[in-house]
PDB file of C-alpha atoms in Angstrom:
ATOM      1  CA  MET A   1     -34.610 -72.836 322.489  1.00 66.00           C
ATOM      2  CA  GLY A   2     -35.369 -70.282 319.797  1.00 84.00           C
ATOM      3  CA  LYS A   3     -36.983 -71.074 316.503  1.00 95.00           C
ATOM      4  CA  ASN A   4     -34.683 -72.464 313.828  1.00 97.00           C
ATOM      5  CA  VAL A   5     -34.425 -70.162 310.804  1.00 98.00           C
ATOM      6  CA  VAL A   6     -32.414 -70.695 307.618  1.00 98.00           C
ATOM      7  CA  VAL A   7     -31.171 -67.737 305.596  1.00 98.00           C
ATOM      8  CA  LEU A   8     -30.950 -69.224 302.109  1.00 98.00           C
ATOM      9  CA  ASP A   9     -27.497 -68.765 300.603  1.00 97.00           C
ATOM     10  CA  TYR A  10     -27.825 -68.701 296.825  1.00 96.00           C
ATOM     11  CA  GLY A  11     -25.217 -66.073 296.030  1.00 90.00           C
ATOM     12  CA  SER A  12     -27.390 -63.007 296.526  1.00 84.00           C
ATOM     13  CA  GLY A  13     -28.335 -60.864 299.476  1.00 76.00           C
ATOM     14  CA  ASN A  14     -27.081 -59.380 302.699  1.00 80.00           C
ATOM     15  CA  LEU A  15     -26.648 -62.753 304.343  1.00 93.00           C
ATOM     16  CA  ARG A  16     -24.738 -61.732 307.454  1.00 93.00           C
ATOM     17  CA  SER A  17     -26.830 -58.644 308.215  1.00 94.00           C
ATOM     18  CA  ALA A  18     -29.986 -60.759 307.840  1.00 95.00           C
ATOM     19  CA  GLN A  19     -28.450 -63.409 310.085  1.00 96.00           C
ATOM     20  CA  ARG A  20     -27.551 -60.900 312.786  1.00 96.00           C
ATOM     21  CA  ALA A  21     -30.966 -59.228 312.645  1.00 97.00           C
ATOM     22  CA  LEU A  22     -32.725 -62.575 313.048  1.00 97.00           C
ATOM     23  CA  GLU A  23     -30.411 -63.647 315.857  1.00 97.00           C
ATOM     24  CA  ARG A  24     -31.419 -60.523 317.755  1.00 96.00           C
ATOM     25  CA  THR A  25     -35.011 -61.823 317.751  1.00 96.00           C
ATOM     26  CA  GLY A  26     -33.816 -64.916 319.630  1.00 96.00           C
ATOM     27  CA  ALA A  27     -33.912 -67.227 316.608  1.00 97.00           C
ATOM     28  CA  ASP A  28     -31.295 -69.922 316.002  1.00 97.00           C
ATOM     29  CA  VAL A  29     -30.050 -68.913 312.538  1.00 97.00           C
ATOM     30  CA  THR A  30     -28.162 -70.927 309.917  1.00 97.00           C
ATOM     31  CA  VAL A  31     -26.890 -69.508 306.619  1.00 97.00           C
ATOM     32  CA  THR A  32     -26.841 -72.353 304.125  1.00 97.00           C
ATOM     33  CA  SER A  33     -27.850 -73.639 300.703  1.00 96.00           C
ATOM     34  CA  ASP A  34     -28.295 -77.201 301.998  1.00 97.00           C
ATOM     35  CA  TYR A  35     -31.585 -78.589 300.736  1.00 97.00           C
ATOM     36  CA  ASP A  36     -32.548 -80.687 303.753  1.00 97.00           C
ATOM     37  CA  THR A  37     -31.615 -78.003 306.292  1.00 98.00           C
ATOM     38  CA  ALA A  38     -33.648 -75.390 304.408  1.00 98.00           C
ATOM     39  CA  MET A  39     -36.616 -77.740 304.051  1.00 97.00           C
ATOM     40  CA  ASN A  40     -36.709 -78.690 307.727  1.00 97.00           C
ATOM     41  CA  ALA A  41     -36.202 -75.259 309.328  1.00 98.00           C
ATOM     42  CA  ASP A  42     -39.050 -73.606 311.206  1.00 98.00           C
ATOM     43  CA  GLY A  43     -38.684 -70.588 308.923  1.00 98.00           C
ATOM     44  CA  LEU A  44     -36.889 -69.860 305.638  1.00 98.00           C
ATOM     45  CA  LEU A  45     -35.693 -66.345 304.835  1.00 98.00           C
ATOM     46  CA  VAL A  46     -34.931 -65.626 301.165  1.00 97.00           C
ATOM     47  CA  PRO A  47     -32.802 -62.478 300.738  1.00 95.00           C
ATOM     48  CA  GLY A  48     -31.972 -60.875 297.407  1.00 92.00           C
ATOM     49  CA  VAL A  49     -29.915 -58.039 295.975  1.00 91.00           C
ATOM     50  CA  GLY A  50     -29.216 -57.123 292.365  1.00 90.00           C
ATOM     51  CA  ALA A  51     -30.826 -58.172 289.101  1.00 93.00           C
ATOM     52  CA  PHE A  52     -33.939 -60.351 288.937  1.00 96.00           C
ATOM     53  CA  GLU A  53     -32.423 -62.655 286.301  1.00 95.00           C
ATOM     54  CA  ALA A  54     -29.194 -63.210 288.241  1.00 95.00           C
ATOM     55  CA  CYS A  55     -31.117 -63.938 291.433  1.00 95.00           C
ATOM     56  CA  MET A  56     -33.328 -66.485 289.686  1.00 97.00           C
ATOM     57  CA  ARG A  57     -30.289 -68.158 288.178  1.00 96.00           C
ATOM     58  CA  GLY A  58     -28.638 -68.397 291.588  1.00 96.00           C
ATOM     59  CA  LEU A  59     -31.841 -69.597 293.226  1.00 97.00           C
ATOM     60  CA  LYS A  60     -32.273 -72.419 290.741  1.00 97.00           C
ATOM     61  CA  SER A  61     -28.629 -73.456 291.132  1.00 96.00           C
ATOM     62  CA  VAL A  62     -29.369 -74.485 294.740  1.00 97.00           C
ATOM     63  CA  ARG A  63     -32.932 -75.724 293.987  1.00 97.00           C
ATOM     64  CA  GLY A  64     -34.223 -72.741 295.940  1.00 97.00           C
ATOM     65  CA  ASP A  65     -37.299 -72.396 293.749  1.00 97.00           C
ATOM     66  CA  TRP A  66     -38.198 -76.007 294.554  1.00 97.00           C
ATOM     67  CA  ILE A  67     -37.512 -75.503 298.277  1.00 98.00           C
ATOM     68  CA  ILE A  68     -39.812 -72.458 298.384  1.00 97.00           C
ATOM     69  CA  ASP A  69     -42.590 -74.241 296.520  1.00 96.00           C
ATOM     70  CA  ARG A  70     -42.376 -77.440 298.579  1.00 97.00           C
ATOM     71  CA  ARG A  71     -42.306 -75.559 301.872  1.00 97.00           C
ATOM     72  CA  LEU A  72     -45.346 -73.502 300.950  1.00 96.00           C
ATOM     73  CA  ALA A  73     -47.215 -76.586 299.753  1.00 95.00           C
ATOM     74  CA  GLY A  74     -46.791 -77.946 303.263  1.00 96.00           C
ATOM     75  CA  GLY A  75     -47.702 -74.655 304.966  1.00 95.00           C
ATOM     76  CA  ARG A  76     -44.090 -74.050 306.089  1.00 97.00           C
ATOM     77  CA  PRO A  77     -43.218 -70.350 306.554  1.00 98.00           C
ATOM     78  CA  VAL A  78     -41.116 -68.487 303.974  1.00 98.00           C
ATOM     79  CA  MET A  79     -40.182 -64.802 303.964  1.00 98.00           C
ATOM     80  CA  GLY A  80     -38.658 -62.942 301.009  1.00 98.00           C
ATOM     81  CA  ILE A  81     -36.765 -59.643 301.257  1.00 97.00           C
ATOM     82  CA  CYS A  82     -36.138 -57.106 298.451  1.00 97.00           C
ATOM     83  CA  VAL A  83     -35.339 -59.085 295.268  1.00 96.00           C
ATOM     84  CA  GLY A  84     -36.155 -62.111 297.422  1.00 97.00           C
ATOM     85  CA  MET A  85     -39.716 -60.774 297.336  1.00 98.00           C
ATOM     86  CA  GLN A  86     -39.638 -59.888 293.650  1.00 98.00           C
ATOM     87  CA  ILE A  87     -38.641 -63.392 292.506  1.00 97.00           C
ATOM     88  CA  LEU A  88     -41.791 -64.762 294.134  1.00 98.00           C
ATOM     89  CA  PHE A  89     -43.832 -63.161 291.353  1.00 97.00           C
ATOM     90  CA  GLU A  90     -44.632 -64.551 287.925  1.00 97.00           C
ATOM     91  CA  LYS A  91     -41.910 -62.671 286.058  1.00 97.00           C
ATOM     92  CA  GLY A  92     -39.525 -59.766 286.005  1.00 97.00           C
ATOM     93  CA  VAL A  93     -38.716 -57.397 283.148  1.00 96.00           C
ATOM     94  CA  GLU A  94     -35.359 -55.623 283.234  1.00 91.00           C
ATOM     95  CA  HIS A  95     -33.792 -53.778 280.287  1.00 86.00           C
ATOM     96  CA  GLY A  96     -36.373 -55.370 278.000  1.00 87.00           C
ATOM     97  CA  VAL A  97     -35.449 -58.898 279.126  1.00 89.00           C
ATOM     98  CA  GLU A  98     -38.242 -61.018 280.594  1.00 96.00           C
ATOM     99  CA  THR A  99     -37.319 -63.644 283.191  1.00 97.00           C
ATOM    100  CA  ALA A 100     -39.663 -66.193 284.754  1.00 98.00           C
ATOM    101  CA  GLY A 101     -39.946 -66.005 288.538  1.00 97.00           C
ATOM    102  CA  CYS A 102     -41.186 -68.527 291.090  1.00 97.00           C
ATOM    103  CA  ASP A 103     -44.819 -67.739 290.177  1.00 96.00           C
ATOM    104  CA  GLU A 104     -46.185 -67.887 293.712  1.00 96.00           C
ATOM    105  CA  TRP A 105     -48.151 -64.749 292.833  1.00 96.00           C
ATOM    106  CA  PRO A 106     -49.238 -63.397 289.433  1.00 96.00           C
ATOM    107  CA  GLY A 107     -47.724 -60.087 288.507  1.00 96.00           C
ATOM    108  CA  VAL A 108     -44.761 -58.394 286.906  1.00 97.00           C
ATOM    109  CA  VAL A 109     -41.687 -56.826 288.486  1.00 98.00           C
ATOM    110  CA  GLU A 110     -40.985 -53.789 286.317  1.00 97.00           C
ATOM    111  CA  PRO A 111     -39.169 -50.442 286.451  1.00 96.00           C
ATOM    112  CA  LEU A 112     -40.549 -47.970 288.965  1.00 96.00           C
ATOM    113  CA  ASP A 113     -42.282 -44.966 287.442  1.00 94.00           C
ATOM    114  CA  ALA A 114     -40.621 -42.167 289.392  1.00 95.00           C
ATOM    115  CA  PRO A 115     -38.579 -39.017 288.695  1.00 94.00           C
ATOM    116  CA  VAL A 116     -35.649 -40.297 290.773  1.00 95.00           C
ATOM    117  CA  ILE A 117     -34.287 -43.823 290.349  1.00 95.00           C
ATOM    118  CA  PRO A 118     -33.244 -45.794 292.299  1.00 96.00           C
ATOM    119  CA  HIS A 119     -35.650 -45.375 295.173  1.00 97.00           C
ATOM    120  CA  MET A 120     -33.183 -45.194 298.043  1.00 97.00           C
ATOM    121  CA  GLY A 121     -34.019 -44.143 301.573  1.00 97.00           C
ATOM    122  CA  TRP A 122     -36.658 -44.237 304.280  1.00 98.00           C
ATOM    123  CA  ASN A 123     -40.390 -44.395 303.562  1.00 97.00           C
ATOM    124  CA  THR A 124     -43.601 -44.868 305.462  1.00 98.00           C
ATOM    125  CA  VAL A 125     -45.949 -47.616 304.255  1.00 98.00           C
ATOM    126  CA  ASP A 126     -49.721 -47.975 304.033  1.00 98.00           C
ATOM    127  CA  VAL A 127     -50.541 -51.038 306.152  1.00 98.00           C
ATOM    128  CA  PRO A 128     -53.864 -52.893 305.750  1.00 96.00           C
ATOM    129  CA  GLU A 129     -56.082 -53.602 308.740  1.00 95.00           C
ATOM    130  CA  GLY A 130     -55.376 -56.893 310.489  1.00 95.00           C
ATOM    131  CA  SER A 131     -51.689 -57.089 309.608  1.00 97.00           C
ATOM    132  CA  ARG A 132     -49.620 -59.395 311.810  1.00 97.00           C
ATOM    133  CA  MET A 133     -46.416 -58.320 310.091  1.00 98.00           C
ATOM    134  CA  PHE A 134     -46.749 -54.736 311.318  1.00 98.00           C
ATOM    135  CA  ALA A 135     -48.517 -55.519 314.615  1.00 98.00           C
ATOM    136  CA  GLY A 136     -47.500 -53.142 317.380  1.00 97.00           C
ATOM    137  CA  LEU A 137     -45.649 -50.747 315.056  1.00 98.00           C
ATOM    138  CA  ASP A 138     -46.356 -47.046 314.842  1.00 97.00           C
ATOM    139  CA  PRO A 139     -48.280 -46.293 311.609  1.00 95.00           C
ATOM    140  CA  GLN A 140     -45.655 -43.635 310.847  1.00 96.00           C
ATOM    141  CA  SER A 141     -42.750 -46.100 311.100  1.00 98.00           C
ATOM    142  CA  ARG A 142     -40.240 -45.763 308.278  1.00 98.00           C
ATOM    143  CA  PHE A 143     -38.469 -48.593 306.492  1.00 98.00           C
ATOM    144  CA  TYR A 144     -35.341 -48.594 304.365  1.00 98.00           C
ATOM    145  CA  PHE A 145     -35.743 -49.150 300.613  1.00 98.00           C
ATOM    146  CA  VAL A 146     -33.144 -49.441 297.861  1.00 97.00           C
ATOM    147  CA  HIS A 147     -34.496 -50.587 294.482  1.00 97.00           C
ATOM    148  CA  SER A 148     -35.216 -49.519 290.914  1.00 97.00           C
ATOM    149  CA  TYR A 149     -37.871 -52.154 290.178  1.00 97.00           C
ATOM    150  CA  GLY A 150     -41.057 -53.183 291.876  1.00 97.00           C
ATOM    151  CA  VAL A 151     -44.569 -54.539 291.539  1.00 98.00           C
ATOM    152  CA  ARG A 152     -46.851 -51.657 290.602  1.00 97.00           C
ATOM    153  CA  HIS A 153     -50.054 -53.676 290.107  1.00 94.00           C
ATOM    154  CA  TRP A 154     -51.413 -56.380 292.425  1.00 95.00           C
ATOM    155  CA  GLU A 155     -53.046 -58.958 290.149  1.00 88.00           C
ATOM    156  CA  LEU A 156     -54.145 -61.820 292.404  1.00 88.00           C
ATOM    157  CA  GLU A 157     -57.927 -61.978 292.702  1.00 78.00           C
ATOM    158  CA  THR A 158     -59.595 -63.919 295.520  1.00 71.00           C
ATOM    159  CA  HIS A 159     -63.267 -64.695 294.932  1.00 62.00           C
ATOM    160  CA  SER A 160     -63.966 -67.382 297.541  1.00 57.00           C
ATOM    161  CA  ALA A 161     -65.160 -66.286 300.969  1.00 56.00           C
ATOM    162  CA  ARG A 162     -63.399 -69.362 302.382  1.00 59.00           C
ATOM    163  CA  ILE A 163     -59.996 -68.149 301.207  1.00 65.00           C
ATOM    164  CA  HIS A 164     -58.375 -65.243 302.990  1.00 75.00           C
ATOM    165  CA  ALA A 165     -57.129 -62.662 300.508  1.00 85.00           C
ATOM    166  CA  PRO A 166     -53.477 -61.675 300.981  1.00 94.00           C
ATOM    167  CA  LEU A 167     -52.824 -58.503 302.922  1.00 96.00           C
ATOM    168  CA  VAL A 168     -50.926 -56.104 300.683  1.00 97.00           C
ATOM    169  CA  THR A 169     -48.982 -53.125 302.053  1.00 98.00           C
ATOM    170  CA  TRP A 170     -48.199 -50.261 299.678  1.00 98.00           C
ATOM    171  CA  ALA A 171     -45.633 -47.480 299.538  1.00 98.00           C
ATOM    172  CA  THR A 172     -45.246 -44.584 297.134  1.00 97.00           C
ATOM    173  CA  HIS A 173     -42.239 -43.370 295.177  1.00 97.00           C
ATOM    174  CA  GLY A 174     -43.503 -41.527 292.135  1.00 95.00           C
ATOM    175  CA  GLN A 175     -46.399 -43.990 292.013  1.00 96.00           C
ATOM    176  CA  PRO A 176     -47.647 -46.650 294.435  1.00 97.00           C
ATOM    177  CA  PHE A 177     -45.877 -50.013 294.513  1.00 98.00           C
ATOM    178  CA  VAL A 178     -46.166 -53.156 296.631  1.00 98.00           C
ATOM    179  CA  ALA A 179     -44.089 -52.776 299.797  1.00 98.00           C
ATOM    180  CA  ALA A 180     -45.038 -55.979 301.642  1.00 98.00           C
ATOM    181  CA  ILE A 181     -47.351 -58.992 301.439  1.00 98.00           C
ATOM    182  CA  GLU A 182     -48.797 -61.426 303.983  1.00 97.00           C
ATOM    183  CA  ASN A 183     -50.245 -64.528 302.338  1.00 96.00           C
ATOM    184  CA  GLY A 184     -50.642 -67.378 304.822  1.00 95.00           C
ATOM    185  CA  PRO A 185     -47.177 -68.923 305.345  1.00 96.00           C
ATOM    186  CA  LEU A 186     -45.629 -66.619 302.727  1.00 97.00           C
ATOM    187  CA  TRP A 187     -44.526 -63.149 303.810  1.00 98.00           C
ATOM    188  CA  ALA A 188     -42.391 -60.711 301.843  1.00 98.00           C
ATOM    189  CA  THR A 189     -41.079 -57.150 301.970  1.00 98.00           C
ATOM    190  CA  GLN A 190     -39.659 -54.916 299.254  1.00 98.00           C
ATOM    191  CA  PHE A 191     -37.803 -52.924 301.902  1.00 98.00           C
ATOM    192  CA  HIS A 192     -34.934 -54.230 304.027  1.00 97.00           C
ATOM    193  CA  PRO A 193     -36.145 -54.919 307.592  1.00 97.00           C
ATOM    194  CA  GLU A 194     -32.594 -55.879 308.586  1.00 97.00           C
ATOM    195  CA  LYS A 195     -31.538 -52.297 307.744  1.00 96.00           C
ATOM    196  CA  SER A 196     -34.640 -50.588 309.129  1.00 98.00           C
ATOM    197  CA  GLY A 197     -33.636 -50.036 312.757  1.00 97.00           C
ATOM    198  CA  ASP A 198     -36.119 -50.662 315.540  1.00 97.00           C
ATOM    199  CA  ALA A 199     -39.098 -50.895 313.188  1.00 98.00           C
ATOM    200  CA  GLY A 200     -37.415 -53.573 311.095  1.00 98.00           C
ATOM    201  CA  ALA A 201     -36.364 -55.465 314.219  1.00 98.00           C
ATOM    202  CA  ALA A 202     -39.962 -55.435 315.478  1.00 98.00           C
ATOM    203  CA  LEU A 203     -41.221 -56.700 312.120  1.00 98.00           C
ATOM    204  CA  LEU A 204     -38.733 -59.599 312.076  1.00 98.00           C
ATOM    205  CA  THR A 205     -39.710 -60.433 315.651  1.00 98.00           C
ATOM    206  CA  ASN A 206     -43.343 -60.550 314.554  1.00 98.00           C
ATOM    207  CA  TRP A 207     -42.395 -63.040 311.824  1.00 98.00           C
ATOM    208  CA  VAL A 208     -40.307 -65.260 314.081  1.00 98.00           C
ATOM    209  CA  ASN A 209     -43.152 -65.296 316.625  1.00 97.00           C
ATOM    210  CA  THR A 210     -45.436 -66.853 314.000  1.00 96.00           C
ATOM    211  CA  LEU A 211     -43.097 -69.784 313.330  1.00 97.00           C
TER     212      LEU A 211
END
């Protein structure tokens, strides 16, 4: 049997495309907002499309913030995609409105500093050495982005040699921004792997193989 993965349904995200992409990896996928099912799955995928504030409101309505936090406290894998990555940060600022995020990482989701907004299309990414997320992928692989906001400054500092620092992948649109993160059981991508063809499929397979 394949690994059991829940795509969290909180009113935001490309639920069915994420479901289909994960099913192609061999995972047994359920789209649900049920607390117990999400808590007990081998992996939890948190999608997200639209405004940071609306996504946080929807997430809290199904106790998604609590589910994410409790799973991570127990070392249970979680992966965020697009705004599903952004809400994992401390806060988001859109149109001058500041909204608290899940605060798994310090940092601010803010408008991209680029001549063309939104950032929409295919980009390469700068992958750090030792990445499991991008293992086996061509360094020139392109991934599909569509967003106007992002994390432009990585703020988490790791001073202890006993703690592995997160692996942060960057991309550039106008200026560099965080494209993906691997932090123990918590993975996230700003781009959409479910819309990124063979490269995205390989990345999702890499995640499912860690579950």
